[in-house]
Amino acid sequence: MLNLEEYYFEQHGANHILHKGSHHERKIRGSLKICSKSVIFEPDAISQPIIKIPLRDCITIGKHGENGANRHFTKAKSGGISLIFSQVYFIKEHNVVAPYKIERGKMEYVFELDVPGKVEDVVETLLQVSTCWVENSKQTEITAILQSRLARTSFDKNRFQNISERLHMECKAEMVTPLVTNPGHVCITDTNLYFQPLNGYPKPVVQITLQDVRRIYKRRHGLMPLGLEVFCTEDDLCSDIYLKFYEPQDRDDLYFYIATYLEHHVAEHTAESYMLQWQRGHLSNYQYLLHLNNLADRSCNDLSQYPVFPWIIHDYSSSELDLSNPGTFRDLSKPVGALNKERLERLLTRYQEMPEPKFMYGSHYSSPGYVLFYLVRIAPEYMLCLQNGRFDNADRMFNSVAETWKNCLDGATDFKELIPEFYGDDVSFLVNSLKLDLGKRQGGQMVDDVELPPWASSPEDFLQKSKDALESNYVSEHLHEWIDLIFGYKQKGSDAVGAHNVFHPLTYEGGVDLNSIQDPDEKVAMLTQILEFGQTPKQLFVTPHPRRITPKFKSLSQTSSYNASMADSPVSPGEESFEDLTEESKTLAWNNITKLQLHEQYKIHKDQEIFLICVLLIIKLDSTLKMFSKESKMLQRSISFSNMALSSCLLLPGDATVISSSWDNNVYFYSIAFGRRQDTLMGHDDAVSKICWHDNRLYSASWDSTVKVWSGVPAEMSGTKRHHFDLLAELEHDVSVDTISLNAASTLLVSGTKEGTVNIWDLTTATLMHQIPCHSGIVCDTAFSPDSRHVLSTGADGCLNVIDVQTGMLISSMTSDQPQRCFVWDGNSVLSGSQSGELLIWDLLGAKISERIQGHTGAVTCIWMNEQCSSIITGGEDRQIIFWKLQY
């Protein structure tokens, strides 16, 4: 019932005296609430209306009887306050939510306080506040009164849950709820977060146990960085408390304290980490949109920044909803305003003729009015508050889903999107269960329940089919396009213009600097305009958003992306191919990767650390290649190629030839069958750092800043004919290349440089797709995920980065206290070898280290996993090789 920017200061037990001093005198028991813009009397009896008297309409405020015959009687027996005014509102008579009744004309009301001694203080407060509405300095004075009240009070430490709690910080703040903020004191201890409202409403103290906190978000509130929202659940739409501070530093200090506490209990999630979970099918489309809204400052407690969800369905007329037909769906690559071509042409004509600053749409896709348009049946009092005590015109109400969609397509000024409730479980916003009198339409019918499309048999069926549509294949394949418009790179700038996605400048973050407006009332007027018009979400992505990996999420409960690829297999039920069994064993192995146990270990080299393992070929960082037999537990061969260190080796198909690269700029070929060097490729001007082989092609990376692709014709088995190599491509880099890796099909190559840049190349055209500077030192290792959708890189900076191949976006970054020198991964989990000698198991989707396994006494320098992912071999600076087995 409060107006925008109105504060509720205090309440007093009181009687409303009717016909004071006459034979018909009557008392109505209730509480008198003193607010910054009004006086409200709430009777105990719900049959009586709530009385709201705006202070701007008050003519006289004083103690009853001060200037009349009743003066001595009043002083002796009662605490009477007299208000003479010209307008009064009557609200919720008989506890029925309905438009406010307004009575105009000069009248006097008398309120008798339970504590007569409080009368003078209350009258003084009312006079002080009402003066603000007569003079021009109203907002400044109201703020001063509020701050004075807060300064005279502090948090009541007797409210602590435990006497042993240690106070960490205390400051002034406001608790934010839809349309209203409530001033008070925030207090944080080592175990609890408290908020004590100045007025004791809705309860004396709001308390949240830090141990229960799951997520916290910094918020813009009124375009200022002053908000903080706390959630004690992982996926709920609404938070447990939303606080607005008076100083950004107070907000930041409190955030830092809670975040530090959470670091030891809960993994922090970024937009990129949620994106990875969504891409790999571990978050539904609904959950992902909810998280993006949260990260973009959207909150259920702030109607001007309410979570925004897309219109998904285009068909509201058919009797059956066909989710396999693309025509059923809205074009998600366009904003609502661009869905109707004819309307868009008219808007563009106006846009081109408009002086700067230009905008295409005169209204926003999300505003308090639109939110309450959808929610009027469950939040009618909010609409009455927003619209000065009236419901909207009956024909403009949310009467029909189909009508609303049609108006969004054809209306000259209607471009609104949807809210999360359309994809939730609660049907109450569609049903007039409160039996509200929302008016009569032009056709004579009363506004009642929302009219649903023919394909929905009930409100429950409508929500279920809407949810099915949101999670459908079509939407999963196109949702990234809508995210680009609302949260991404098409939100601002030339990309927004190209996408016909330009709104009024005031709706964007940074569109107006409120601090530069000196006049407090002008500032409030500007803020009111912004809040009522709607705000564009905070921009989360500045590059194109990656697509979802659609074949990989048939079951959202899966723990590995392999499950869904098995579901897509052409093998008929009852049949199992060898590939199926291999995939099953991989899935089982990675699901149990934390149960890795040391099986055997052997000391191989006496003087140098092991640098790379290829099956059971071992290179040490001098110039020696050694072959070790696991069966006999003995060295079988020791070959020296060069007087400089070897850097990499691999075994060619057929297991007859080993290729090894060296710091002497050469690549060597060794015949196992004949026990001799077969050939030398002198292909670089500096050390060769890494080699890969696929389908008779050799890929060599070098410190000479190139990666070269060679066409290799393998030598004959006799060992007499030399290899013949043709240079097919040269991939130029700016600095030394330290590592490379191929995707499964060898159509893509990823390279890592000494300066921390990861490069993704298209080998079919030998062109650079993406260059991502994501490490602050040498890139130690890189690899594609099995489905080629992501690249993982590790660096000397201890970072583990996941990059989306399609867009080049860095979508996850985790850090460890030690560099991870090498790794293997399945797209969801990572097994890495650390500088400390430990093996680390990373849960990328949970953004955490799941397990640390002690292995080597020096850095783990190389790691190998068999195809079934059941056996693992590591080598390290401690000159040992260790065989690991999964125990499950």
PDB file of C-alpha atoms in Angstrom, residues 591-701:
ATOM      1  CA  ASN A 591      31.929 -42.269 -13.258  1.00  0.00           C
ATOM      2  CA  ASN A 592      34.278 -44.123 -10.900  1.00  0.00           C
ATOM      3  CA  ILE A 593      37.449 -42.170 -11.619  1.00  0.00           C
ATOM      4  CA  THR A 594      37.730 -41.058  -7.979  1.00  0.00           C
ATOM      5  CA  LYS A 595      38.340 -44.729  -7.037  1.00  0.00           C
ATOM      6  CA  LEU A 596      41.670 -44.773  -8.858  1.00  0.00           C
ATOM      7  CA  GLN A 597      44.283 -46.848  -6.993  1.00  0.00           C
ATOM      8  CA  LEU A 598      48.006 -47.338  -7.414  1.00  0.00           C
ATOM      9  CA  HIS A 599      48.678 -50.777  -8.891  1.00  0.00           C
ATOM     10  CA  GLU A 600      52.441 -51.012  -9.561  1.00  0.00           C
ATOM     11  CA  GLN A 601      55.394 -48.659  -9.792  1.00  0.00           C
ATOM     12  CA  TYR A 602      58.897 -48.937 -11.239  1.00  0.00           C
ATOM     13  CA  LYS A 603      61.979 -46.756 -11.168  1.00  0.00           C
ATOM     14  CA  ILE A 604      63.271 -46.561 -14.722  1.00  0.00           C
ATOM     15  CA  HIS A 605      65.788 -43.762 -15.079  1.00  0.00           C
ATOM     16  CA  LYS A 606      68.643 -43.059 -12.760  1.00  0.00           C
ATOM     17  CA  ASP A 607      69.418 -39.504 -13.708  1.00  0.00           C
ATOM     18  CA  GLN A 608      66.586 -37.717 -15.533  1.00  0.00           C
ATOM     19  CA  GLU A 609      62.815 -37.444 -15.133  1.00  0.00           C
ATOM     20  CA  ILE A 610      60.429 -39.229 -17.434  1.00  0.00           C
ATOM     21  CA  PHE A 611      58.980 -36.772 -19.927  1.00  0.00           C
ATOM     22  CA  LEU A 612      56.473 -38.708 -21.977  1.00  0.00           C
ATOM     23  CA  ILE A 613      54.838 -42.129 -22.128  1.00  0.00           C
ATOM     24  CA  CYS A 614      53.485 -43.617 -25.321  1.00  0.00           C
ATOM     25  CA  VAL A 615      51.916 -46.952 -24.439  1.00  0.00           C
ATOM     26  CA  LEU A 616      55.067 -48.339 -22.784  1.00  0.00           C
ATOM     27  CA  LEU A 617      57.662 -46.226 -24.532  1.00  0.00           C
ATOM     28  CA  ILE A 618      59.429 -43.878 -22.179  1.00  0.00           C
ATOM     29  CA  ILE A 619      61.383 -40.784 -23.022  1.00  0.00           C
ATOM     30  CA  LYS A 620      63.620 -39.110 -20.518  1.00  0.00           C
ATOM     31  CA  LEU A 621      64.685 -35.523 -20.913  1.00  0.00           C
ATOM     32  CA  ASP A 622      68.150 -36.294 -22.219  1.00  0.00           C
ATOM     33  CA  SER A 623      68.151 -37.979 -25.600  1.00  0.00           C
ATOM     34  CA  THR A 624      67.141 -41.533 -24.823  1.00  0.00           C
ATOM     35  CA  LEU A 625      64.075 -43.485 -25.859  1.00  0.00           C
ATOM     36  CA  LYS A 626      63.462 -46.568 -23.695  1.00  0.00           C
ATOM     37  CA  MET A 627      61.035 -49.424 -24.163  1.00  0.00           C
ATOM     38  CA  PHE A 628      59.735 -51.142 -21.043  1.00  0.00           C
ATOM     39  CA  SER A 629      57.859 -54.452 -20.867  1.00  0.00           C
ATOM     40  CA  LYS A 630      55.104 -54.454 -18.314  1.00  0.00           C
ATOM     41  CA  GLU A 631      54.940 -58.263 -18.401  1.00  0.00           C
ATOM     42  CA  SER A 632      58.632 -58.919 -17.697  1.00  0.00           C
ATOM     43  CA  LYS A 633      59.010 -55.712 -15.632  1.00  0.00           C
ATOM     44  CA  MET A 634      62.220 -55.050 -17.562  1.00  0.00           C
ATOM     45  CA  LEU A 635      63.670 -52.556 -20.008  1.00  0.00           C
ATOM     46  CA  GLN A 636      63.864 -54.059 -23.495  1.00  0.00           C
ATOM     47  CA  ARG A 637      65.374 -51.256 -25.580  1.00  0.00           C
ATOM     48  CA  SER A 638      67.323 -48.054 -25.046  1.00  0.00           C
ATOM     49  CA  ILE A 639      67.870 -45.880 -28.110  1.00  0.00           C
ATOM     50  CA  SER A 640      69.699 -42.597 -28.394  1.00  0.00           C
ATOM     51  CA  PHE A 641      68.911 -40.436 -31.412  1.00  0.00           C
ATOM     52  CA  SER A 642      70.514 -37.121 -30.700  1.00  0.00           C
ATOM     53  CA  ASN A 643      72.756 -35.220 -28.347  1.00  0.00           C
ATOM     54  CA  MET A 644      69.757 -33.056 -27.373  1.00  0.00           C
ATOM     55  CA  ALA A 645      66.610 -33.845 -25.389  1.00  0.00           C
ATOM     56  CA  LEU A 646      63.683 -35.726 -26.892  1.00  0.00           C
ATOM     57  CA  SER A 647      60.323 -33.999 -26.380  1.00  0.00           C
ATOM     58  CA  SER A 648      57.544 -36.258 -27.629  1.00  0.00           C
ATOM     59  CA  CYS A 649      56.905 -39.710 -29.053  1.00  0.00           C
ATOM     60  CA  LEU A 650      54.116 -41.762 -30.572  1.00  0.00           C
ATOM     61  CA  LEU A 651      53.553 -45.262 -31.908  1.00  0.00           C
ATOM     62  CA  LEU A 652      52.277 -45.534 -35.471  1.00  0.00           C
ATOM     63  CA  PRO A 653      49.331 -47.829 -36.307  1.00  0.00           C
ATOM     64  CA  GLY A 654      50.565 -51.398 -36.621  1.00  0.00           C
ATOM     65  CA  ASP A 655      52.902 -50.934 -33.645  1.00  0.00           C
ATOM     66  CA  ALA A 656      55.982 -51.286 -35.873  1.00  0.00           C
ATOM     67  CA  THR A 657      57.310 -47.722 -35.913  1.00  0.00           C
ATOM     68  CA  VAL A 658      57.960 -45.131 -33.212  1.00  0.00           C
ATOM     69  CA  ILE A 659      58.216 -41.430 -34.038  1.00  0.00           C
ATOM     70  CA  SER A 660      60.043 -39.128 -31.676  1.00  0.00           C
ATOM     71  CA  SER A 661      60.634 -35.366 -31.762  1.00  0.00           C
ATOM     72  CA  SER A 662      63.714 -33.618 -30.441  1.00  0.00           C
ATOM     73  CA  TRP A 663      65.035 -30.285 -29.319  1.00  0.00           C
ATOM     74  CA  ASP A 664      67.568 -30.590 -32.171  1.00  0.00           C
ATOM     75  CA  ASN A 665      64.800 -29.469 -34.614  1.00  0.00           C
ATOM     76  CA  ASN A 666      64.291 -32.991 -36.004  1.00  0.00           C
ATOM     77  CA  VAL A 667      61.689 -35.762 -35.973  1.00  0.00           C
ATOM     78  CA  TYR A 668      63.050 -39.332 -35.855  1.00  0.00           C
ATOM     79  CA  PHE A 669      61.479 -42.588 -37.068  1.00  0.00           C
ATOM     80  CA  TYR A 670      62.516 -45.829 -35.368  1.00  0.00           C
ATOM     81  CA  SER A 671      61.649 -49.320 -36.566  1.00  0.00           C
ATOM     82  CA  ILE A 672      60.838 -51.596 -33.629  1.00  0.00           C
ATOM     83  CA  ALA A 673      61.048 -54.726 -35.778  1.00  0.00           C
ATOM     84  CA  PHE A 674      64.550 -53.955 -37.057  1.00  0.00           C
ATOM     85  CA  GLY A 675      65.794 -52.095 -34.014  1.00  0.00           C
ATOM     86  CA  ARG A 676      67.186 -49.134 -35.888  1.00  0.00           C
ATOM     87  CA  ARG A 677      66.522 -45.562 -36.864  1.00  0.00           C
ATOM     88  CA  GLN A 678      64.633 -45.575 -40.114  1.00  0.00           C
ATOM     89  CA  ASP A 679      64.435 -41.929 -41.082  1.00  0.00           C
ATOM     90  CA  THR A 680      64.891 -38.317 -39.970  1.00  0.00           C
ATOM     91  CA  LEU A 681      62.645 -35.379 -40.861  1.00  0.00           C
ATOM     92  CA  MET A 682      64.470 -32.057 -40.656  1.00  0.00           C
ATOM     93  CA  GLY A 683      61.389 -29.858 -40.751  1.00  0.00           C
ATOM     94  CA  HIS A 684      61.880 -26.949 -38.321  1.00  0.00           C
ATOM     95  CA  ASP A 685      64.261 -24.122 -37.451  1.00  0.00           C
ATOM     96  CA  ASP A 686      64.025 -24.641 -33.690  1.00  0.00           C
ATOM     97  CA  ALA A 687      63.154 -27.375 -31.199  1.00  0.00           C
ATOM     98  CA  VAL A 688      60.193 -29.628 -32.084  1.00  0.00           C
ATOM     99  CA  SER A 689      57.975 -29.575 -28.977  1.00  0.00           C
ATOM    100  CA  LYS A 690      55.125 -31.979 -29.828  1.00  0.00           C
ATOM    101  CA  ILE A 691      54.010 -34.321 -32.615  1.00  0.00           C
ATOM    102  CA  CYS A 692      50.690 -35.932 -33.545  1.00  0.00           C
ATOM    103  CA  TRP A 693      49.815 -38.493 -36.239  1.00  0.00           C
ATOM    104  CA  HIS A 694      46.521 -39.335 -37.941  1.00  0.00           C
ATOM    105  CA  ASP A 695      45.646 -41.003 -41.241  1.00  0.00           C
ATOM    106  CA  ASN A 696      49.174 -40.821 -42.690  1.00  0.00           C
ATOM    107  CA  ARG A 697      49.605 -37.203 -41.698  1.00  0.00           C
ATOM    108  CA  LEU A 698      52.199 -35.896 -39.287  1.00  0.00           C
ATOM    109  CA  TYR A 699      51.582 -32.708 -37.298  1.00  0.00           C
ATOM    110  CA  SER A 700      54.657 -31.108 -35.717  1.00  0.00           C
ATOM    111  CA  ALA A 701      54.804 -28.117 -33.364  1.00  0.00           C
TER     112      ALA A 701
END
